[in-house]
Tab-separated table of C-alpha atoms and ligand atoms in Angstrom:
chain	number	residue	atom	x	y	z
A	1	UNK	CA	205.809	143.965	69.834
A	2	UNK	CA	202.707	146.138	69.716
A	3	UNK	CA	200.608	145.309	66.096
A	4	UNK	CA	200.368	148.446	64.182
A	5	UNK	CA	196.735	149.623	65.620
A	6	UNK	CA	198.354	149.794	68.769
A	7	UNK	CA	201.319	151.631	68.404
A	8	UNK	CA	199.955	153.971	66.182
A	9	UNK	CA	197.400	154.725	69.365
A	10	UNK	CA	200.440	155.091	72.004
A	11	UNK	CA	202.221	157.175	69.719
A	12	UNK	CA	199.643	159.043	68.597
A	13	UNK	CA	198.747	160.072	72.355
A	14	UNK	CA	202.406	161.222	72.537
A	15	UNK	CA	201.916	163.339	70.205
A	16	UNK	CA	203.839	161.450	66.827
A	17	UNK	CA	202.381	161.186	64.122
A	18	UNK	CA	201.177	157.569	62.771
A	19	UNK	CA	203.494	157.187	60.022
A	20	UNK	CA	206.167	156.100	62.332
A	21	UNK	CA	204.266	153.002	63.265
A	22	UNK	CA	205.570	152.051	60.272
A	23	UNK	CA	208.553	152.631	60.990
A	24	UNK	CA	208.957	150.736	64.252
A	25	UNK	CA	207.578	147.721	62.518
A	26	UNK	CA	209.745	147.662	59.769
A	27	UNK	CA	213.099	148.614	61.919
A	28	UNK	CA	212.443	145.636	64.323
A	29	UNK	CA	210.440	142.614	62.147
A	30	UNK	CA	212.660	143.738	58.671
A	31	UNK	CA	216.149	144.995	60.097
A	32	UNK	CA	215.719	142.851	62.922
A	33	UNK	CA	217.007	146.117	65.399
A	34	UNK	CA	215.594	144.994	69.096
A	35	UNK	CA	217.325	148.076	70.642
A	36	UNK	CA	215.549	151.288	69.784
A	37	UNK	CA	218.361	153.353	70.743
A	38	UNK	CA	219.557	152.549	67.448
A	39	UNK	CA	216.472	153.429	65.274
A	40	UNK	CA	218.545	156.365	64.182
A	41	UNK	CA	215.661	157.708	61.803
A	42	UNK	CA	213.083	157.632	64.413
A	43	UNK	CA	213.539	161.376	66.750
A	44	UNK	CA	215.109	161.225	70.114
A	45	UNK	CA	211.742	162.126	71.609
A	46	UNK	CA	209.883	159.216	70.115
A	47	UNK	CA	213.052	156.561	71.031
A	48	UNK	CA	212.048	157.523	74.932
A	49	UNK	CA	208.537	156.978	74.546
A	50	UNK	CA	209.493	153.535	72.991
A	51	UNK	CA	211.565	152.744	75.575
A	52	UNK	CA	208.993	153.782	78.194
A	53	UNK	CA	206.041	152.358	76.805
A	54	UNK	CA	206.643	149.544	74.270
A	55	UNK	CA	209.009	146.872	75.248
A	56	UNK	CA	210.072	144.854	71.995
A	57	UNK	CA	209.557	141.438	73.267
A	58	UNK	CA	206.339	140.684	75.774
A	59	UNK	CA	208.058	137.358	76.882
A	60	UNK	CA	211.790	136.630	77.886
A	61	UNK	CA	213.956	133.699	76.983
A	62	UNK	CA	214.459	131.202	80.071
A	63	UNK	CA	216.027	127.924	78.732
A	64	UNK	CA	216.824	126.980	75.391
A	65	UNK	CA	217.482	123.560	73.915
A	66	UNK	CA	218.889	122.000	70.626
A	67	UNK	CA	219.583	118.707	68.880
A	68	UNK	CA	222.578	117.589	68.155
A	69	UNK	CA	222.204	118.448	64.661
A	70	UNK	CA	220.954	121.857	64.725
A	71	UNK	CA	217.565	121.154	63.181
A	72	UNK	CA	215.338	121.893	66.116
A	73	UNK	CA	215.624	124.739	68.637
A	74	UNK	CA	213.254	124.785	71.906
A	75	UNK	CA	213.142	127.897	73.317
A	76	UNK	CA	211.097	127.809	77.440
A	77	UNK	CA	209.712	131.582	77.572
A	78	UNK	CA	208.450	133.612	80.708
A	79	UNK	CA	205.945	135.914	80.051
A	80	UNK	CA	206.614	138.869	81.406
A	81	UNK	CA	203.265	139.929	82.688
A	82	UNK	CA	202.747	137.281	85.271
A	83	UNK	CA	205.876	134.588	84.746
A	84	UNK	CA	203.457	132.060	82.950
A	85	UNK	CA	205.785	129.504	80.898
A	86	UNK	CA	205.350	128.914	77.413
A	87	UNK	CA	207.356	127.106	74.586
A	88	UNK	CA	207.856	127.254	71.150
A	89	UNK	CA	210.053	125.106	68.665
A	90	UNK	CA	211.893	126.384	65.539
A	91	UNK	CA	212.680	123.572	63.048
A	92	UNK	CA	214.833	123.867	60.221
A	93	UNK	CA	213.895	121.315	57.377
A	94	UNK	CA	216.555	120.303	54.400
A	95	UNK	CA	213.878	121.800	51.903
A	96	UNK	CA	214.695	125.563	53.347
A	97	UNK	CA	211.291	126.114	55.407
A	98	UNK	CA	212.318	127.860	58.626
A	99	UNK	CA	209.426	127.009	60.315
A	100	UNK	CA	207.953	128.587	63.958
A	101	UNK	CA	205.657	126.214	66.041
A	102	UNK	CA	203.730	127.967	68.578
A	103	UNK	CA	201.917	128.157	71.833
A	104	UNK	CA	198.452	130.184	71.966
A	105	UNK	CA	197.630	129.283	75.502
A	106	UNK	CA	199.874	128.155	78.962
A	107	UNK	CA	198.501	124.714	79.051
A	108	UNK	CA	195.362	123.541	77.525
A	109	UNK	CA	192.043	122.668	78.692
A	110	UNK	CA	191.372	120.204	75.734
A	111	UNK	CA	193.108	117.423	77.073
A	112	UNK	CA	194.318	114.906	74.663
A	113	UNK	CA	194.950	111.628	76.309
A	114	UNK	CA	198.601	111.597	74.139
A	115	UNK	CA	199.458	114.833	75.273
A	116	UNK	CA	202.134	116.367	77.332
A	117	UNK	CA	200.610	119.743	77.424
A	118	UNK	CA	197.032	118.314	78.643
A	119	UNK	CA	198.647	116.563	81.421
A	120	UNK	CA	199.315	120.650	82.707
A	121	UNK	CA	195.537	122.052	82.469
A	122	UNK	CA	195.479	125.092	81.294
A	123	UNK	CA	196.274	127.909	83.178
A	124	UNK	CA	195.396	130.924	81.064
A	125	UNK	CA	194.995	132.448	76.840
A	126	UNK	CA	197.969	133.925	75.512
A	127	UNK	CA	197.451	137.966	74.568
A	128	UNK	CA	198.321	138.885	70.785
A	129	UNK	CA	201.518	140.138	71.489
A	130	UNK	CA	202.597	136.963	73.729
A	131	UNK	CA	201.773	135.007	70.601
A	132	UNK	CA	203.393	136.865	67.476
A	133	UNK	CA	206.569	137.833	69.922
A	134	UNK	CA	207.292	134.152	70.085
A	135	UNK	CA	208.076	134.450	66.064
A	136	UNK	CA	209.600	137.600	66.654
A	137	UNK	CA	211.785	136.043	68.892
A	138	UNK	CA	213.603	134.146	66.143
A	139	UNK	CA	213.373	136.761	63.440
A	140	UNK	CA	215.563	138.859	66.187
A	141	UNK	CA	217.680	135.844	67.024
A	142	UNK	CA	218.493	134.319	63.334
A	143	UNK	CA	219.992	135.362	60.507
A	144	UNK	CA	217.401	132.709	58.770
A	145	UNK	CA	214.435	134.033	57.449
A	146	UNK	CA	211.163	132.198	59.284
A	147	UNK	CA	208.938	130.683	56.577
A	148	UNK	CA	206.302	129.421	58.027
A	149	UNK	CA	204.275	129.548	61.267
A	150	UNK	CA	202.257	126.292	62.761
A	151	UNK	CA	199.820	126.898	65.915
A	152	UNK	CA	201.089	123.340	66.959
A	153	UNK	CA	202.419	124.613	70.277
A	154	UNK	CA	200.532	124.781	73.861
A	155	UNK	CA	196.838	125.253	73.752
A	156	UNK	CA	193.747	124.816	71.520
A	157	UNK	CA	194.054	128.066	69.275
A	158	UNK	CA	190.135	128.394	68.494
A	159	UNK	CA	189.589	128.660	72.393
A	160	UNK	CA	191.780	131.804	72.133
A	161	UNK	CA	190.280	132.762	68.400
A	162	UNK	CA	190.781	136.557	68.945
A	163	UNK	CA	194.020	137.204	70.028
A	164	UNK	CA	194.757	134.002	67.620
A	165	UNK	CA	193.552	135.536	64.328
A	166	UNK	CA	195.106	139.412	65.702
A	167	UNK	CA	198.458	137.528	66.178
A	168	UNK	CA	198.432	136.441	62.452
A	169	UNK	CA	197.336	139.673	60.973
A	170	UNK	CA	200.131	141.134	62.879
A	171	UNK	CA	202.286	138.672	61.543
A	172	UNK	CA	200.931	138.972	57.868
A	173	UNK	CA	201.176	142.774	58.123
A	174	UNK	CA	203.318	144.107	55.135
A	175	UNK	CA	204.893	147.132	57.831
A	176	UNK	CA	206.075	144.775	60.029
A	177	UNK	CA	207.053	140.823	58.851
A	178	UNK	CA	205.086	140.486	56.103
A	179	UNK	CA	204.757	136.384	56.840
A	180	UNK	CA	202.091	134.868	53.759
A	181	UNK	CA	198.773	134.237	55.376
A	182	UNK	CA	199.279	131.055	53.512
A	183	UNK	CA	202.378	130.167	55.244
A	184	UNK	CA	200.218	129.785	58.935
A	185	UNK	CA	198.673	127.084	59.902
A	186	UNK	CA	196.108	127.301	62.606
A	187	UNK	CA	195.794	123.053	64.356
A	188	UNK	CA	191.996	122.760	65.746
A	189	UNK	CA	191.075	119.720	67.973
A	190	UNK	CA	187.886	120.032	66.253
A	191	UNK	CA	186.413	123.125	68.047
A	192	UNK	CA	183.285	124.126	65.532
A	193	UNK	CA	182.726	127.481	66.439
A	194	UNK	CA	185.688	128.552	65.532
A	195	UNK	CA	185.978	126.445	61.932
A	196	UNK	CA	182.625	128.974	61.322
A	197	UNK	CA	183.900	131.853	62.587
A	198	UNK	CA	187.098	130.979	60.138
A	199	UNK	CA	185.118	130.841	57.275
A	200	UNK	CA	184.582	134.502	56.272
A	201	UNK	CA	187.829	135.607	57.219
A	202	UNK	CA	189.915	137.878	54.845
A	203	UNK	CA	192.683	136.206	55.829
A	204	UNK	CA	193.815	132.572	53.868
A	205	UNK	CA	195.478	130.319	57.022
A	206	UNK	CA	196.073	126.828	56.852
A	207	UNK	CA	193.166	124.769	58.801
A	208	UNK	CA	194.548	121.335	60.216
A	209	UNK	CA	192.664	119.366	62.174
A	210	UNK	CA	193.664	117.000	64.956
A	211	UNK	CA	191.687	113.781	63.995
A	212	UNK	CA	193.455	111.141	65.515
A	213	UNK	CA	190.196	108.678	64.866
A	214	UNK	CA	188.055	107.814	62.364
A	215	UNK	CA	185.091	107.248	64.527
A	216	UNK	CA	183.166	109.063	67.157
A	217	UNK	CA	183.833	106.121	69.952
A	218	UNK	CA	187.176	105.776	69.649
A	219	UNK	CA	188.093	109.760	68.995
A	220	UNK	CA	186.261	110.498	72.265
A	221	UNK	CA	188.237	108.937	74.015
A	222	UNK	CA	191.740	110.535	72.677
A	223	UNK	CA	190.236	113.905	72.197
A	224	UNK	CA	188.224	114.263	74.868
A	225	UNK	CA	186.459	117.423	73.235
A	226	UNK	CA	185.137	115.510	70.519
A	227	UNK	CA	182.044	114.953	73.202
A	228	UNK	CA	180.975	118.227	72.648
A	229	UNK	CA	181.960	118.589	69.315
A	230	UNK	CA	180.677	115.238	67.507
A	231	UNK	CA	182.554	114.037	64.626
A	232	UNK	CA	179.846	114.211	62.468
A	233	UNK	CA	178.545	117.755	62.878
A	234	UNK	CA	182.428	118.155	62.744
A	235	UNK	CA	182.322	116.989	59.423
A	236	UNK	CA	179.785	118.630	58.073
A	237	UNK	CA	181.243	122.264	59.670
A	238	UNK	CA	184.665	120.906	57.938
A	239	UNK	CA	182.946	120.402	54.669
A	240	UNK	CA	181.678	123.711	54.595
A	241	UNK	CA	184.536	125.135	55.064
A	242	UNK	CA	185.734	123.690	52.031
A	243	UNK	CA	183.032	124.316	50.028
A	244	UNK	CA	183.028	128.049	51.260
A	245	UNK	CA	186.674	128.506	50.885
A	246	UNK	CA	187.937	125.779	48.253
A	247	UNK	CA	191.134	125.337	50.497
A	248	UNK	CA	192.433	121.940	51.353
A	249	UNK	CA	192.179	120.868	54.902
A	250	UNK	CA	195.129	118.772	56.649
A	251	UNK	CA	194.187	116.283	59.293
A	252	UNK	CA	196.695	115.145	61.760
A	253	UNK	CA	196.859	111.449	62.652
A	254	UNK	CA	198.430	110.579	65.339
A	255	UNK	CA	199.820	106.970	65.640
A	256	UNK	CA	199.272	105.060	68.597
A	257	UNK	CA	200.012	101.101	69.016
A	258	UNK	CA	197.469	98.875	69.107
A	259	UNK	CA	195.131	102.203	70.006
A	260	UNK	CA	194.266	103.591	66.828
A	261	UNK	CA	196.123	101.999	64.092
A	262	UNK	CA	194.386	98.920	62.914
A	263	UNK	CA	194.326	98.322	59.292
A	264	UNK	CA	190.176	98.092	59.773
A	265	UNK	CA	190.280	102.020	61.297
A	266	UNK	CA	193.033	102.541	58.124
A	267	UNK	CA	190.000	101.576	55.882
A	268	UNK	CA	187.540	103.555	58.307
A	269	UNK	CA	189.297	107.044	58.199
A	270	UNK	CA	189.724	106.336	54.015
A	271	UNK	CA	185.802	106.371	53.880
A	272	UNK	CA	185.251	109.175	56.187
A	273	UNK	CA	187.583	111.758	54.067
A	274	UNK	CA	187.104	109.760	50.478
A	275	UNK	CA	186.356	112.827	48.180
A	276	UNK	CA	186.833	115.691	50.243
A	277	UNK	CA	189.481	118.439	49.332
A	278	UNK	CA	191.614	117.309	52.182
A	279	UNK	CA	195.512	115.653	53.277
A	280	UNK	CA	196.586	113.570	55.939
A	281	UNK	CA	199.774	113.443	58.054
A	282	UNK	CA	200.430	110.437	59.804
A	283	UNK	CA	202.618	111.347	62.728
A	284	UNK	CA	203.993	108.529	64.251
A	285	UNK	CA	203.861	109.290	67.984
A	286	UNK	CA	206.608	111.022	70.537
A	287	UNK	CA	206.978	109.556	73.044
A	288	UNK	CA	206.538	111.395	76.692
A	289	UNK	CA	206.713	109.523	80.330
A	290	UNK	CA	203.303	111.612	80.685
A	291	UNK	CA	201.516	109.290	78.969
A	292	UNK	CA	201.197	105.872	78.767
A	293	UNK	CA	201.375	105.263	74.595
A	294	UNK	CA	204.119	103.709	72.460
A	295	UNK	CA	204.977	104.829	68.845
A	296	UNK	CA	203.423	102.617	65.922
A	297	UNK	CA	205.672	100.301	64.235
A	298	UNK	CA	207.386	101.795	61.373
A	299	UNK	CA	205.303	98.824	59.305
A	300	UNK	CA	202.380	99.379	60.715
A	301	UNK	CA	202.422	103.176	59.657
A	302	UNK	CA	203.409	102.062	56.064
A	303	UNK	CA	200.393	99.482	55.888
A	304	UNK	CA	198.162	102.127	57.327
A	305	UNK	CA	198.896	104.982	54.990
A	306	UNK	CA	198.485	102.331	51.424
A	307	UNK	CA	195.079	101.496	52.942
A	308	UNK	CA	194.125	105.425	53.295
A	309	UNK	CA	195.219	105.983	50.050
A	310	UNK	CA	193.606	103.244	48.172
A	311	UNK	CA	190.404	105.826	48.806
A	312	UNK	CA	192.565	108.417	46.752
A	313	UNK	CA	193.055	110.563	49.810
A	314	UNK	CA	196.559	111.651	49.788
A	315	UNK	CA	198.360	110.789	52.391
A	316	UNK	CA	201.766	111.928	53.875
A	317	UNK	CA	204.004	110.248	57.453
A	318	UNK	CA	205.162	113.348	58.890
A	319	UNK	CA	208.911	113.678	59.763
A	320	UNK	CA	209.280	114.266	62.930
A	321	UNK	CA	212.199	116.754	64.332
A	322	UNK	CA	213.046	117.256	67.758
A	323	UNK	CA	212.278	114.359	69.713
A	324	UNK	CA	214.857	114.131	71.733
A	325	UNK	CA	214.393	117.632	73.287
A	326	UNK	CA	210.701	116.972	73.770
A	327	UNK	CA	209.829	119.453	71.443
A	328	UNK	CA	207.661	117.415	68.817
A	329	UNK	CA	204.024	117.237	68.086
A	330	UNK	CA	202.541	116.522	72.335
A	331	UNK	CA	205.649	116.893	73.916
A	332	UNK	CA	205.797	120.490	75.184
A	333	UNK	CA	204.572	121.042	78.734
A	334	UNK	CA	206.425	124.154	80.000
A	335	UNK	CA	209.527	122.772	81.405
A	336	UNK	CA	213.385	122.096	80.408
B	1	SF4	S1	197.113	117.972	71.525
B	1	SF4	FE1	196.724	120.194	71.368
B	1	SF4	S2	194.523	120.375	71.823
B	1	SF4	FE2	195.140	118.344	72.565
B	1	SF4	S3	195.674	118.674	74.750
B	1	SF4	FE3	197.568	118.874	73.542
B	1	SF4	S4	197.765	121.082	73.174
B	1	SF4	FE4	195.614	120.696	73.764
C-alpha cells in the first residue's frame, strides 16, 4: 500500500481531495478491508481509481510454512514488479508480542559467512511499499494485532536506508497502522553511514547490531563488511549514537562452535561493551546445509553469557522460533 504522500498525490491528480488518504489508510491497516469495493464511505468514482491505480498489496503470497505449534509462520512472497522472492517470518511469543521479521533487500551483498541469505548475493533493494506490505500482509491475514517489527529478514537495511526509514514512517503513521516507532528494530551489520545518518532522525527505532565478534580479526572474517567498516571506528560511531540519542543499543551474538565462543572472546566482548548503554542476545546458531557451522553447546552458551555479565553488561540467550521451517535468525534464502 501506497504511504500517505503518495496516495494523497494519485488522488489528488484524480481530482479527490486529500482527506481521503486518510481514509484508505485507515480502511485497509485499521479495518483490515483489502477489497476496496467494500470501502462503502469512499465514492464510487474514487473506488475505480483505487482499483486502477493502487493495488493493496505490492507483493503476492507464493508458499507459506508453519511449525507444528503455530508459533512461527513463513510466508515466500513474489514481488509483483519483477517476480523477485522475498520472505518474511511472523512469530508469536507466549508474552503476546506478535512480532513481523522482515526482508529490506532480495539477497544481500554483505555476506555473512553463517548466513543463508549471503550464500544468494543480492539481487536488488526492496522499494518502500515492498517493505511495509510485508507487515501489511499479516495485519490483512490475522485477527492478531502485529506488535512489533524486526528488519532481521533478507538484506542489510542501511544499504537500502531510504526506502528503509520511508517504510517505517509509513508503518508508524497514525492514518494508517499506527505501529510505535519504538516497537521497530532496524539489525545493522555494522554499516557506519547509516548509524550517522540514524542519529538525527525524528523517528525512535530500535538499533541492533550484528556483532558476532569481539575483535576486528576474528569479526572480519564472519562479517565480511567489517573490512570496510572497522570495529573500532564502529565503536566509536555506536557510542555516539548513544550519547546523541540516550537509547540502548542491542548487539546480536551469534554462537558458533569452537568459532567464536571461547570463554577468552566471552571475557573479550565483556571489555569491549563494559559501560556502554547497550544489551546482548546470544543466539545460539540455526543451523542451514549452506554453511558449514554447528550450534554452540547449550553449556557453552551458559558459561559464555556469566562471563559477559561479570562486566555488568546485561546479557540475554535469545529464544529461537522457527527452526525447523528455516525461518530463524540466517536461515531465509528465498525458497520453500
Ligand atoms: S546476516 Fe544479515 S547482513 Fe549478514 S549476509 Fe545475512 S542478511 Fe546480510
Amino acid at each position: 500500500m501506497k504511504d500517505y504522500a503518495e496516495l494523497v498525490s494519485i488522488l489528488e491528480n484524480a481530482g479527490h481531495p486529500p482527506f481521503r488518504a486518510s481514509q484508505v489508510l485507515h480502511d485497509v491497516f485499521k479495518k483490515g478491508i483489502a477489497d476496496y469495493s467494500q470501502m462503502i464511505n469512499l465514492p464510487q468514482g474514487l473506488r475505480d481509481v483505487l482499483s486502477e491505480k493502487v493495488p493493496v498489496l505490492s507483493i503476492e503470497e507464493k508458499h507459506v510454512s508453519i511449525t507444528p505449534d503455530g508459533s512461527v509462520r513463513k510466508i515466500l512472497f513474489r514481488c509483483k514488479k519483477d517476480g523477485k522472492k522475498i520472505e518474511s517470518v511472523l512469530m508469536r511469543f507466549r508474552d503476546g508480542r506478535r512480532t513481523v521479521c522482515v526482508s529490506s533487500q532480495v539477497g544481500c551483498a554483505v555476506k555473512c559467512v553463517f548466513c543463508a541469505t549471503g550464500k544468494m548475493g543480492f539481487k536488488r533493494s526492496l522499494s518502500y511499499e515492498e517493505i511495509a506490505d510485508q507487515v501489511l500482509y499479516f495485519v490483512l491475514d490475522s485477527e492478531e494485532e502485529i506488535t512489533n517489527v524486526v528488519f532481521m529478514g533478507m538484506g542489510e537495511p542501511f544499504n537500502n536506508y531510504e526506502n528503509v526509514l520511508r517504510a517505517c514512517r509509513h508503518l508508524n503513521d497514525s492514518r494508517g497502522m499506527n505501529l510505535g516507532a519504538r516497537n521497530i528494530t532496524l539489525s545493522t551489520a555494522g554499516v557506519i553511514p547509516g548509524i550517522l545518518q540514524l542519529i538525527p532522525e525524528d523517528l525512535q527505532v530500535n538499533l541492533a547490531i550484528s556483532l558476532h565478534a569481539p575483535n576486528q580479526e576474528l569479526r572480519q572474517e564472519l562479517v565480511p563488511i567489517a573490512k570496510k567498516y572497522p570495529l573500532i571506528e564502529l565503536m566509536d560511531a555506536l557510542k555516539e549514537y548513544t550519547d546523541k540519542t540516550h537509547r540502548r543499543i542491542s548487539y546480536e551474538y551469534v554462537m558458533l562452535a569452537g568459532v567464536n565462543d571461547s570463554l577468552s572472546l566471552a571475557h573479550e566482548l565483556g571489555k569491549l561493551l563494559k559501560g556502554r548503554l547497550c544489551h546482548v542476545n546470544l543466539i545460539p546458531y540455526n543451523f542451514t546445509d549452506k554453511t558449514k557451522f554447528r550450534r554452540s553447546r547449550d553449556q557453552k552458551v551458559e558459561e559464555f553469557k556469566r562471563i559477559v555479565e561479570t562486566y555488568r553488561v546485561p546479557v540475554t540467550v535469545r529464544v529461537s522460533l522457527g527452526q525447523s521451517i528455516d525461518a530463524a535468525c540466517g536461515q531465509l534464502a528465498g525458497r520453500k
